[in-house]
mmCIF file of C-alpha atoms and ligand atoms in Angstrom:
data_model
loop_
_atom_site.group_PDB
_atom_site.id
_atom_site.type_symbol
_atom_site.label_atom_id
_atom_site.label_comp_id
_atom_site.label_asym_id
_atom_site.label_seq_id
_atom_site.Cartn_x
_atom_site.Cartn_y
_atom_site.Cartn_z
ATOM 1 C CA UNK A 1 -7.503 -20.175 -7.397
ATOM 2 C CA UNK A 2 -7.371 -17.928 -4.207
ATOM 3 C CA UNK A 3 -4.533 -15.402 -3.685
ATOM 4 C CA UNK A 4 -4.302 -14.038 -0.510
ATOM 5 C CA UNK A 5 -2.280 -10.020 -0.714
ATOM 6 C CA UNK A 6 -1.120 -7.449 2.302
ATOM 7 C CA UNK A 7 -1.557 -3.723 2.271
ATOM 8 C CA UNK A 8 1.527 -1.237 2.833
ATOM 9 C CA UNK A 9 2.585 1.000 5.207
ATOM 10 C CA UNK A 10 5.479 3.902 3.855
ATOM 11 C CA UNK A 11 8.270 3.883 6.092
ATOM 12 C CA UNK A 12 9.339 6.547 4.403
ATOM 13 C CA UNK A 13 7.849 8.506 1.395
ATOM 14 C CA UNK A 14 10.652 11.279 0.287
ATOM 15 C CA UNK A 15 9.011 13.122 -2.971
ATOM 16 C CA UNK A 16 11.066 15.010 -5.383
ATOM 17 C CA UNK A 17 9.447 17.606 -8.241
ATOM 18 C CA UNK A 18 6.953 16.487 -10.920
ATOM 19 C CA UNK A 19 9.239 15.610 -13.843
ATOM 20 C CA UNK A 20 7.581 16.131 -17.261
ATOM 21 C CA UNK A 21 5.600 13.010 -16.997
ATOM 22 C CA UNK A 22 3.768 14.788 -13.873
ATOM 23 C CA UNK A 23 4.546 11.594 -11.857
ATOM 24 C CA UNK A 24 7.221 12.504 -9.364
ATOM 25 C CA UNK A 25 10.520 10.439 -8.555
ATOM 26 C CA UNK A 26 10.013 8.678 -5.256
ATOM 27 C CA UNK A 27 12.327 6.868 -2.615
ATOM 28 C CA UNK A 28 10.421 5.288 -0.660
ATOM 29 C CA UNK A 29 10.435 2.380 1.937
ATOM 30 C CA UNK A 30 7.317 0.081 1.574
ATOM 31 C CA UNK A 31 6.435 -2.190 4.092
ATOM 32 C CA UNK A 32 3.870 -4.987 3.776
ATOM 33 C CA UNK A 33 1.447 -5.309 7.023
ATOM 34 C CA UNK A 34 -0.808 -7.956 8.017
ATOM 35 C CA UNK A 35 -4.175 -7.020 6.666
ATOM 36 C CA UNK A 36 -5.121 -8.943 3.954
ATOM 37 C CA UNK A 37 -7.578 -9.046 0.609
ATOM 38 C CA UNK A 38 -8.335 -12.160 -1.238
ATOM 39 C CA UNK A 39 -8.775 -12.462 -4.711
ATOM 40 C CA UNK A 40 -10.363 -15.676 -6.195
ATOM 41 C CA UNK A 41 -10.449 -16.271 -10.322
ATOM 42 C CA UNK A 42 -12.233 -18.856 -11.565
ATOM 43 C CA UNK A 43 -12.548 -19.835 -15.202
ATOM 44 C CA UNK A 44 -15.461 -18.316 -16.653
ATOM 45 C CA UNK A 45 -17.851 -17.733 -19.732
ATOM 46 C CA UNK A 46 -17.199 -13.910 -19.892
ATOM 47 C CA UNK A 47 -15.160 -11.352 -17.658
ATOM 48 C CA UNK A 48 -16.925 -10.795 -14.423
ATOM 49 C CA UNK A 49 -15.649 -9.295 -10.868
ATOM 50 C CA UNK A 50 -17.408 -9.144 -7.734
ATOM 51 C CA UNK A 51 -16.307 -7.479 -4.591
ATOM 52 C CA UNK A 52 -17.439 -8.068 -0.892
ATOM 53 C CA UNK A 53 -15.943 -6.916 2.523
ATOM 54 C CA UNK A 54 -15.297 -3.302 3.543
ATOM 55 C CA UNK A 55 -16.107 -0.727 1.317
ATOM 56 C CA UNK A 56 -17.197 -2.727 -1.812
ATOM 57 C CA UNK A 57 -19.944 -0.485 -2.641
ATOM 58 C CA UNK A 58 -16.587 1.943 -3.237
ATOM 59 C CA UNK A 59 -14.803 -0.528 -5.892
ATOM 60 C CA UNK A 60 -15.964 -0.640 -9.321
ATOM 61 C CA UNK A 61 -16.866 -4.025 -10.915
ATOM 62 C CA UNK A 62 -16.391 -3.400 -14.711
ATOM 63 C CA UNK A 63 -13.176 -3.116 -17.027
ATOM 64 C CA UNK A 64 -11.911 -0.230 -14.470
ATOM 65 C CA UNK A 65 -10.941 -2.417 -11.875
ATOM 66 C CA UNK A 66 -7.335 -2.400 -11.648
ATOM 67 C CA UNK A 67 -7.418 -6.230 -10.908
ATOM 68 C CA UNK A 68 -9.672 -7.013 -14.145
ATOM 69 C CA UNK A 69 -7.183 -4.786 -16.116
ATOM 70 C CA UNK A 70 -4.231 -7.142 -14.296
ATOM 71 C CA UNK A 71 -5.507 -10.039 -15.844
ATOM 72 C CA UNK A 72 -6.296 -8.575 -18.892
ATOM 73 C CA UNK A 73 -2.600 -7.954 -19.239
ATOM 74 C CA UNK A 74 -1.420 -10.572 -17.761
ATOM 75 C CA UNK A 75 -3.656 -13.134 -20.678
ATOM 76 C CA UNK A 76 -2.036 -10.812 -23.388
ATOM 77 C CA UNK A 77 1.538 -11.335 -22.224
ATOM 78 C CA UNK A 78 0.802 -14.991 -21.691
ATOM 79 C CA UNK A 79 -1.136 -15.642 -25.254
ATOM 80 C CA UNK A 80 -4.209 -16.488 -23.517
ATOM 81 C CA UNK A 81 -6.853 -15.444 -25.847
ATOM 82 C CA UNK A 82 -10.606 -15.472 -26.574
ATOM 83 C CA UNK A 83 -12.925 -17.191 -24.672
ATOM 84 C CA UNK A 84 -9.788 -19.031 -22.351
ATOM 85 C CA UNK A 85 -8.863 -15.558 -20.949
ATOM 86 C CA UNK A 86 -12.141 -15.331 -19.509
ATOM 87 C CA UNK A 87 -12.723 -15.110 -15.624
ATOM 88 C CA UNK A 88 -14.583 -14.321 -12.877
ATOM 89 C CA UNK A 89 -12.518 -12.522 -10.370
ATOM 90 C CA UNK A 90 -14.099 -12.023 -6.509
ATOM 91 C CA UNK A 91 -12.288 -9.471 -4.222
ATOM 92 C CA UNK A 92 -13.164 -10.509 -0.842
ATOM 93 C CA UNK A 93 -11.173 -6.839 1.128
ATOM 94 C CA UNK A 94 -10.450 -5.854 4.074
ATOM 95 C CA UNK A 95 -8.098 -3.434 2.846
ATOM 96 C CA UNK A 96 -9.937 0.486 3.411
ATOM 97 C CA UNK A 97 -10.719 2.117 -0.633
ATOM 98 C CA UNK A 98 -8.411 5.272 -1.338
ATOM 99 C CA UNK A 99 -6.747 4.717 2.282
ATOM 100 C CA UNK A 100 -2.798 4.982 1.317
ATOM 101 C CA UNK A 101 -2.824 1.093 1.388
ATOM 102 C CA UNK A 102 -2.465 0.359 -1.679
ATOM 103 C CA UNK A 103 -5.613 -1.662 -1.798
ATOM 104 C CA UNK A 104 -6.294 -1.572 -5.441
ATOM 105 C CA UNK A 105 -2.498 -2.685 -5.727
ATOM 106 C CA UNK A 106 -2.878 -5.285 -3.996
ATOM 107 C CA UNK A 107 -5.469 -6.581 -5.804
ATOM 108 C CA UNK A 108 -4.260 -6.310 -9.169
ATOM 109 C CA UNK A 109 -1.020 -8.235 -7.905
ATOM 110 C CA UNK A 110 -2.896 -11.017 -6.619
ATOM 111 C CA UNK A 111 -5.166 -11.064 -10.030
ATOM 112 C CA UNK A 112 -1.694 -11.425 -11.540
ATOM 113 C CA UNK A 113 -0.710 -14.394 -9.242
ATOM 114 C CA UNK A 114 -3.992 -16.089 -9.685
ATOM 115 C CA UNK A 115 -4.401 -15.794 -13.662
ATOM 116 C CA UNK A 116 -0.821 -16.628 -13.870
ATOM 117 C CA UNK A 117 -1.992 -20.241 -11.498
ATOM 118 C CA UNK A 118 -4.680 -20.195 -12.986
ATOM 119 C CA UNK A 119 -3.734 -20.560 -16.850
ATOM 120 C CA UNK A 120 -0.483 -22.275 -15.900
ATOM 121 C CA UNK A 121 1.167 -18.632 -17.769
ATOM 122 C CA UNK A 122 4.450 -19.755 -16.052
ATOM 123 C CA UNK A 123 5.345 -16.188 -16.373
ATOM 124 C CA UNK A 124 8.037 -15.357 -13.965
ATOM 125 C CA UNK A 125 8.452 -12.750 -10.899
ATOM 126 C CA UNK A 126 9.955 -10.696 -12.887
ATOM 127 C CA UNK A 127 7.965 -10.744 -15.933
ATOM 128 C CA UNK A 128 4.857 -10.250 -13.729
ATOM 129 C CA UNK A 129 6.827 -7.210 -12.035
ATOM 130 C CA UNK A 130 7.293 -5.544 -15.356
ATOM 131 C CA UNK A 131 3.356 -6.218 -16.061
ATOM 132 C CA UNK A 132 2.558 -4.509 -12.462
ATOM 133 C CA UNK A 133 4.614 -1.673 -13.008
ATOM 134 C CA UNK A 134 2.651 -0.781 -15.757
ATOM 135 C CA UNK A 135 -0.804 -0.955 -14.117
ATOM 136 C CA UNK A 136 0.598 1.178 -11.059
ATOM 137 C CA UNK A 137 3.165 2.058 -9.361
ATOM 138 C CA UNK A 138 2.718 0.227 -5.616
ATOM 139 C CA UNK A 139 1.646 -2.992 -7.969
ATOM 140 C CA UNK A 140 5.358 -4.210 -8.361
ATOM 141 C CA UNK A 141 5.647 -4.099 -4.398
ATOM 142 C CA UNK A 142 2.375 -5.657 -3.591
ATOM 143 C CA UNK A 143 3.344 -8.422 -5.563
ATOM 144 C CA UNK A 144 6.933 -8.854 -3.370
ATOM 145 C CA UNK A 145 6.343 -7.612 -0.004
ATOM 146 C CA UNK A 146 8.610 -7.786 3.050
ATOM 147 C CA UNK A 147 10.423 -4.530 3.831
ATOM 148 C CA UNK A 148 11.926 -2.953 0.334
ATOM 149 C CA UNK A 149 13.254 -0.028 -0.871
ATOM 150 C CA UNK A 150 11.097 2.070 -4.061
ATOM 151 C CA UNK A 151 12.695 4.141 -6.605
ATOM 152 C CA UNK A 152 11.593 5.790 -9.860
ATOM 153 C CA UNK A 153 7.457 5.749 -9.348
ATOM 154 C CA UNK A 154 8.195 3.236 -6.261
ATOM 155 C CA UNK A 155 8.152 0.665 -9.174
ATOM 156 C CA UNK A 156 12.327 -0.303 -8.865
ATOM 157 C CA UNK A 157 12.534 -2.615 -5.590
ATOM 158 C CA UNK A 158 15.132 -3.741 -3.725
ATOM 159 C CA UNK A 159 14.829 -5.373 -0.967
ATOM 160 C CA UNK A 160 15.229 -3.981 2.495
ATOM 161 C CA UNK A 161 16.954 -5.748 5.652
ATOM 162 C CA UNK A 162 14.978 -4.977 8.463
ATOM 163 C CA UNK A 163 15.247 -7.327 11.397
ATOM 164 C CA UNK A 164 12.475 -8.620 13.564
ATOM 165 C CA UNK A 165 8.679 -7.738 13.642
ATOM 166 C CA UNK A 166 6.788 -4.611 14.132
ATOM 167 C CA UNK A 167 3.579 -4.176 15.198
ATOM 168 C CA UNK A 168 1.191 -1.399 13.903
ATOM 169 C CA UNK A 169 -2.490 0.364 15.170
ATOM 170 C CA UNK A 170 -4.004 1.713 11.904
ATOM 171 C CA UNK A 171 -6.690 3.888 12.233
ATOM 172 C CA UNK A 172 -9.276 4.467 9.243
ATOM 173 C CA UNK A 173 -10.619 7.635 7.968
ATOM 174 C CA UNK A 174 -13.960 8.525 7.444
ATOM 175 C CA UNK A 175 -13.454 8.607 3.467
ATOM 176 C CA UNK A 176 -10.986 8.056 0.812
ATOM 177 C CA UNK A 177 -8.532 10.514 -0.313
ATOM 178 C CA UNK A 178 -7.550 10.385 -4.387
ATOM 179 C CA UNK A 179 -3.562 9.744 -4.681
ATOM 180 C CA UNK A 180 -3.641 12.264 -8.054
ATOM 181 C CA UNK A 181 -5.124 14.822 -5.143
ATOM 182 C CA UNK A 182 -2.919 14.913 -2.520
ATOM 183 C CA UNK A 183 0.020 15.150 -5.500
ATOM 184 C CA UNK A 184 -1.309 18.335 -6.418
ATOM 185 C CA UNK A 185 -2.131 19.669 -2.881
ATOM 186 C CA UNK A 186 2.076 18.572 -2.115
ATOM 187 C CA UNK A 187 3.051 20.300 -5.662
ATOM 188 C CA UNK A 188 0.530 23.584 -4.069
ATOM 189 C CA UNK A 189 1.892 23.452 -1.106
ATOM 190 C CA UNK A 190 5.754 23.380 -1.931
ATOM 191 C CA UNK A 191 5.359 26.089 -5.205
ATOM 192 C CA UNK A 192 3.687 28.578 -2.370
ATOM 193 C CA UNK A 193 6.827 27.596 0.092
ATOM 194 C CA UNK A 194 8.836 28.598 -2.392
ATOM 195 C CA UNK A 195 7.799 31.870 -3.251
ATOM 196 C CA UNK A 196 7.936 32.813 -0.092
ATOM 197 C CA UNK A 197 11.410 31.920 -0.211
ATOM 198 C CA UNK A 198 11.561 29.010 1.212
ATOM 199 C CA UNK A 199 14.345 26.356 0.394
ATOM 200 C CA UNK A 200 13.264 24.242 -2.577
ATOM 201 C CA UNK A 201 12.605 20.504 -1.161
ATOM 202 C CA UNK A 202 16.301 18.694 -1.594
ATOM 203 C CA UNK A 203 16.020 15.675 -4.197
ATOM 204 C CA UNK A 204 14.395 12.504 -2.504
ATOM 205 C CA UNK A 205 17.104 10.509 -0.728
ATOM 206 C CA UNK A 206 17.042 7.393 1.486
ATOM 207 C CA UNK A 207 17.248 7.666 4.894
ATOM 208 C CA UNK A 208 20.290 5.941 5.899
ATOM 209 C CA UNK A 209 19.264 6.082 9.810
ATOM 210 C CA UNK A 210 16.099 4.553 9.202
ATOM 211 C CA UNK A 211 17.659 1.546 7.615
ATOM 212 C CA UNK A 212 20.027 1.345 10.259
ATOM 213 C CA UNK A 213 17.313 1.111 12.916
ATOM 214 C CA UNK A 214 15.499 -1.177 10.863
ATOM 215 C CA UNK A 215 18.363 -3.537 10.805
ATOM 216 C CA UNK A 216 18.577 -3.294 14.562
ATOM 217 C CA UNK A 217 14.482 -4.308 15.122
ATOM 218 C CA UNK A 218 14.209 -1.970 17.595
ATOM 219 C CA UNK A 219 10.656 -0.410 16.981
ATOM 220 C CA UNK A 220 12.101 2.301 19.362
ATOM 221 C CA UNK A 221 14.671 3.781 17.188
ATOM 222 C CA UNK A 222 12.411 3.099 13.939
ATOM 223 C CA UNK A 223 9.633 4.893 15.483
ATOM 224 C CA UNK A 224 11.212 8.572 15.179
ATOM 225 C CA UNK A 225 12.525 8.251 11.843
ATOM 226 C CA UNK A 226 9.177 7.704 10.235
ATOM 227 C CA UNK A 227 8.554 10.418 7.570
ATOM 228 C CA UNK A 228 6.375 11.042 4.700
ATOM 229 C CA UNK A 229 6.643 14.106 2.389
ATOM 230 C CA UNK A 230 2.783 13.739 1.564
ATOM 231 C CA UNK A 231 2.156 14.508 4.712
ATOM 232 C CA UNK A 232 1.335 17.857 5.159
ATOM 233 C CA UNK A 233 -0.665 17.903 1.851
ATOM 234 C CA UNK A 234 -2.500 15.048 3.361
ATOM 235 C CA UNK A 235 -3.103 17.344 6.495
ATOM 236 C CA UNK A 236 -4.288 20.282 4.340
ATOM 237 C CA UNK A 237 -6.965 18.250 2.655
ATOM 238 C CA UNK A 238 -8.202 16.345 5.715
ATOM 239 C CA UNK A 239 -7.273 18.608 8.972
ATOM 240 C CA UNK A 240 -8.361 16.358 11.374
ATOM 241 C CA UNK A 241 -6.113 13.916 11.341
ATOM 242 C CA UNK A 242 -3.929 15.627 13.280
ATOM 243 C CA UNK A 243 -6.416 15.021 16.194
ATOM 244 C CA UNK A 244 -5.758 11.442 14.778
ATOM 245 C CA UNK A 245 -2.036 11.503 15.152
ATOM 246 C CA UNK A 246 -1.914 13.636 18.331
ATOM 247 C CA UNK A 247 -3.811 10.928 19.862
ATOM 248 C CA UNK A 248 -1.611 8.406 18.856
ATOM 249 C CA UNK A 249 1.130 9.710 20.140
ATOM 250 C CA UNK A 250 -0.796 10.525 23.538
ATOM 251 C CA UNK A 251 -0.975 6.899 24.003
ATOM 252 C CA UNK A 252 2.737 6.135 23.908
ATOM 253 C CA UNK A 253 2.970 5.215 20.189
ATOM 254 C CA UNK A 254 6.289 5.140 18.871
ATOM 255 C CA UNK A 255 5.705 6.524 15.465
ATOM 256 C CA UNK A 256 2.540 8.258 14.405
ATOM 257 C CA UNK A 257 2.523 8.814 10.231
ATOM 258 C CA UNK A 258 0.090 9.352 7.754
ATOM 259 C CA UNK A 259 0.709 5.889 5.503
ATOM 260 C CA UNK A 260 1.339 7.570 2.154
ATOM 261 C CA UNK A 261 -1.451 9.869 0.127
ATOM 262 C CA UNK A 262 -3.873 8.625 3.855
ATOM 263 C CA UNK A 263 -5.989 9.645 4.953
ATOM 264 C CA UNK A 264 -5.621 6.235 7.140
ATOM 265 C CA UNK A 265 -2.870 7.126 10.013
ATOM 266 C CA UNK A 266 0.016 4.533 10.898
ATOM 267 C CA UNK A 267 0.706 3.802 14.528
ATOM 268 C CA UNK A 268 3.800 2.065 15.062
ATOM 269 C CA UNK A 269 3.475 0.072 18.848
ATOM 270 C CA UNK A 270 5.883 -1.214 21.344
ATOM 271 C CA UNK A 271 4.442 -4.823 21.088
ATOM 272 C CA UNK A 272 1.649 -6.719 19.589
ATOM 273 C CA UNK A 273 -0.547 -6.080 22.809
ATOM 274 C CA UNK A 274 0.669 -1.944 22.486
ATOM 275 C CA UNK A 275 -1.252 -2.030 19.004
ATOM 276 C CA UNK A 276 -4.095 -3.491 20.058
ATOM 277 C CA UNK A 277 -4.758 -1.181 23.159
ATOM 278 C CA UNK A 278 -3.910 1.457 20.623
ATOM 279 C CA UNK A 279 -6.635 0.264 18.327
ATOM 280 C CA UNK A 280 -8.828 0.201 20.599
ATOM 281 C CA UNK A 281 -8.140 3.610 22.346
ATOM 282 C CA UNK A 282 -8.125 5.460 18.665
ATOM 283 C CA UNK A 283 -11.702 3.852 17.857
ATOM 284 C CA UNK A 284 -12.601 4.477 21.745
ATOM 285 C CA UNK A 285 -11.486 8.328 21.315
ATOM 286 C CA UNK A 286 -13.960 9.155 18.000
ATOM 287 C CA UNK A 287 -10.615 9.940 16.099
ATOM 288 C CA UNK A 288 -11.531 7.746 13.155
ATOM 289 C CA UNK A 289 -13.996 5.605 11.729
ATOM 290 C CA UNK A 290 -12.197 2.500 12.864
ATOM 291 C CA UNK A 291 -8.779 1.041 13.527
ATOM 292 C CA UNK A 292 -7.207 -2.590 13.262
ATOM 293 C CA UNK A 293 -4.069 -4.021 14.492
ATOM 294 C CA UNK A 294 -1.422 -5.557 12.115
ATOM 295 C CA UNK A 295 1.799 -6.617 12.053
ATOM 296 C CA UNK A 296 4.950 -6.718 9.410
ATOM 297 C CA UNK A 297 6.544 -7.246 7.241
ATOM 298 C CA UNK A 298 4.659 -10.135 5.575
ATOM 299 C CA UNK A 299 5.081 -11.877 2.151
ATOM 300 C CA UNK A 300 3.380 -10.692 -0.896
ATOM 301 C CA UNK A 301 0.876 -12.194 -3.103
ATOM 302 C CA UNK A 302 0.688 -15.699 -2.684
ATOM 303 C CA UNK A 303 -1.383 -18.311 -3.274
ATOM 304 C CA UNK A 304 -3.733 -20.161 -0.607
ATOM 305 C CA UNK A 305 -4.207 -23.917 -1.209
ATOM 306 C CA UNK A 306 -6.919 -25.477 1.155
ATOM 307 C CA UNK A 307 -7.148 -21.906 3.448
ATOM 308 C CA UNK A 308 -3.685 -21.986 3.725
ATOM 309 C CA UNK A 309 -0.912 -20.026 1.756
ATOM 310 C CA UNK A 310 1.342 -22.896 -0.149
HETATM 311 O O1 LIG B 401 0.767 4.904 -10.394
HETATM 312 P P1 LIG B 401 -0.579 5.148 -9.795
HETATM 313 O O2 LIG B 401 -1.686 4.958 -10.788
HETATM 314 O O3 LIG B 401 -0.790 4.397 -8.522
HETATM 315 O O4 LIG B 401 -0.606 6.683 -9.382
HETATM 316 C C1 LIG B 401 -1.796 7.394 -9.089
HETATM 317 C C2 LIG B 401 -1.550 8.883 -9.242
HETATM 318 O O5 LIG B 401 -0.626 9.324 -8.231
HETATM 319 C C3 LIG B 401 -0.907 9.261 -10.552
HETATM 320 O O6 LIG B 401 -1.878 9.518 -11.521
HETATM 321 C C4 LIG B 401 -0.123 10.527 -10.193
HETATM 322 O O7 LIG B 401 -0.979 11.643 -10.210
HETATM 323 C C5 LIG B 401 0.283 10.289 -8.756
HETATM 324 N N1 LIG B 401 1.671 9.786 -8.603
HETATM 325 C C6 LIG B 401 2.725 10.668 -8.787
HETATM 326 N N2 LIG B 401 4.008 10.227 -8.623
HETATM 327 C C7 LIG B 401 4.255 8.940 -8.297
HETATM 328 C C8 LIG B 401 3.196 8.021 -8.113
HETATM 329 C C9 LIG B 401 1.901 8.488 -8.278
HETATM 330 O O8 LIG B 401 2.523 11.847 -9.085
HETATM 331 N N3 LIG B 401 5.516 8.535 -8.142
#
């Protein structure tokens, strides 16, 4: 059973104070883009995950795997027990580790999809959303894609209307940053703002002219109103990337955004052959490891009968 799952691109990202949990509320506008992973479970005599692709060395294979924890859960809330919840799960990525992708979303979502398949679970969307939100909070999304609107952790979707397609240049950075991390470095950042009297950060709202240009599917009014609040903490911890997004925006892209804790950068283009000269002028100009084209929104996890999704 093969699930094919996007990565995700932040819109926006507008961060309010740590609350007592020390996760912080979000608002947030996810966006699925067209760069996949696969995830394949097959019925097996113990649990067992394998990864291949870009950066597997990066991914852990054991019980820490957020996608072998996904179907862990997902054969509890099912029944499945003993030696039927068994599998062996393969992540085939080409999602970047630690990126601001939500990679290891992704692939817990689609471990969800496939054990759900796989073990005829019948569980429904929203019974697997409630499962996701536990193991994280960009699971829920990765699991329903499109354009959508994330409150609370990012965990409470609805879905956005956002008209047309848009077509993105994302450029890779050399490593991975930790999400936890560039928290901290925002919650740094903001406490030393404020003591030197600096406004306290008003409480995350959505940006009403962003979903207004959205609606219109004009990548040229969207472009502008890209903003992330993890940006500058994203900055502090990886400077260079402003070389990243300077460059960008050298070569006429729309939007240039750090795609939530980063370090990879978000290009938003004019047209599908925009992001690919952008690609391959960002890769060209030494400004990060590598960069791919992709496109959005697209669906979430689904599954892929005979190579194709059903
Ligand atoms: O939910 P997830 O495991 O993806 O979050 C990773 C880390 O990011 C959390 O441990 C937390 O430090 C931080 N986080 C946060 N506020 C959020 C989401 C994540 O502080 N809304």
């Amino acid at each position: 059973m093969t699930v094919r799952v996007p990565a995700k691109v932040n819109l926006q990202l507008a961060v309010g104070p740590a609350g007592d949990d020390g996760y912080h509320p979000l608002v947030t506008v996810f966006h699925a883009v067209s760069l996949n992973d696969e995830v394949t479970v097959r019925p097996a005599t113990k649990m067992a995950l394998a990864v291949t692709g870009e950066d597997a060395a990066a991914v852990p294979t054991d019980r820490s795997n957020l996608a072998w924890r996904a179907a862990s859960a997902l054969a509890k809330a099912a029944g499945v027990r003993g030696a039927d919840a068994a599998v062996r799960i393969e992540i085939s990525k080409r999602i970047p580790v630690a990126a601001g992708l939500a990679g290891g979303s992704a692939d817990a979502a689609a471990a969800l999809v496939a054990c759900n398949e796989l073990w005829q679970a019948g569980l429904s969307q929203r019974e697997l959303a409630e499962i996701a939100a536990a193991l994280g909070s960009d699971v829920p999304f990765s699991l329903m894609g499109g354009t959508a609107v994330g409150r609370g952790r990012g965990e409470q979707l609805t879905p956005a209307l956002a008209a047309g397609s848009y077509h993105w240049a994302l450029a890779f950075g050399q490593s991975g940053l930790s999400t936890a991390e560039v928290y901290k470095t925002s919650d740094r950042l903001r406490a030393a703002r404020a003591a030197s009297g600096a406004q306290p950060p008003a409480e995350p709202s959505l940006s009403t002219e962003l979903m207004t240009a959205l609606r219109s599917g004009d990548p040229a009014r969207v472009g502008p109103l890209l903003t992330n609040d993890l940006q500058p903490a994203a900055l502090s911890l990886r400077p260079d990337l402003r070389r990243t997004l300077a460059a960008g925006r050298e070569h006429g892209a729309l939007g240039a955004i750090v795609s939530g804790s980063g370090p990879t950068c978000a290009f938003l283009a004019r047209d599908a052959a925009h992001a690919r000269d952008l690609a391959v002028l960002l890769t060209g100009a030494g400004v990060c490891r590598a960069a791919a084209r992709a496109s959005g929104p697209v669906p979430g996890a689904m599954v892929m009968r005979d190579g194709r999704r059903s």
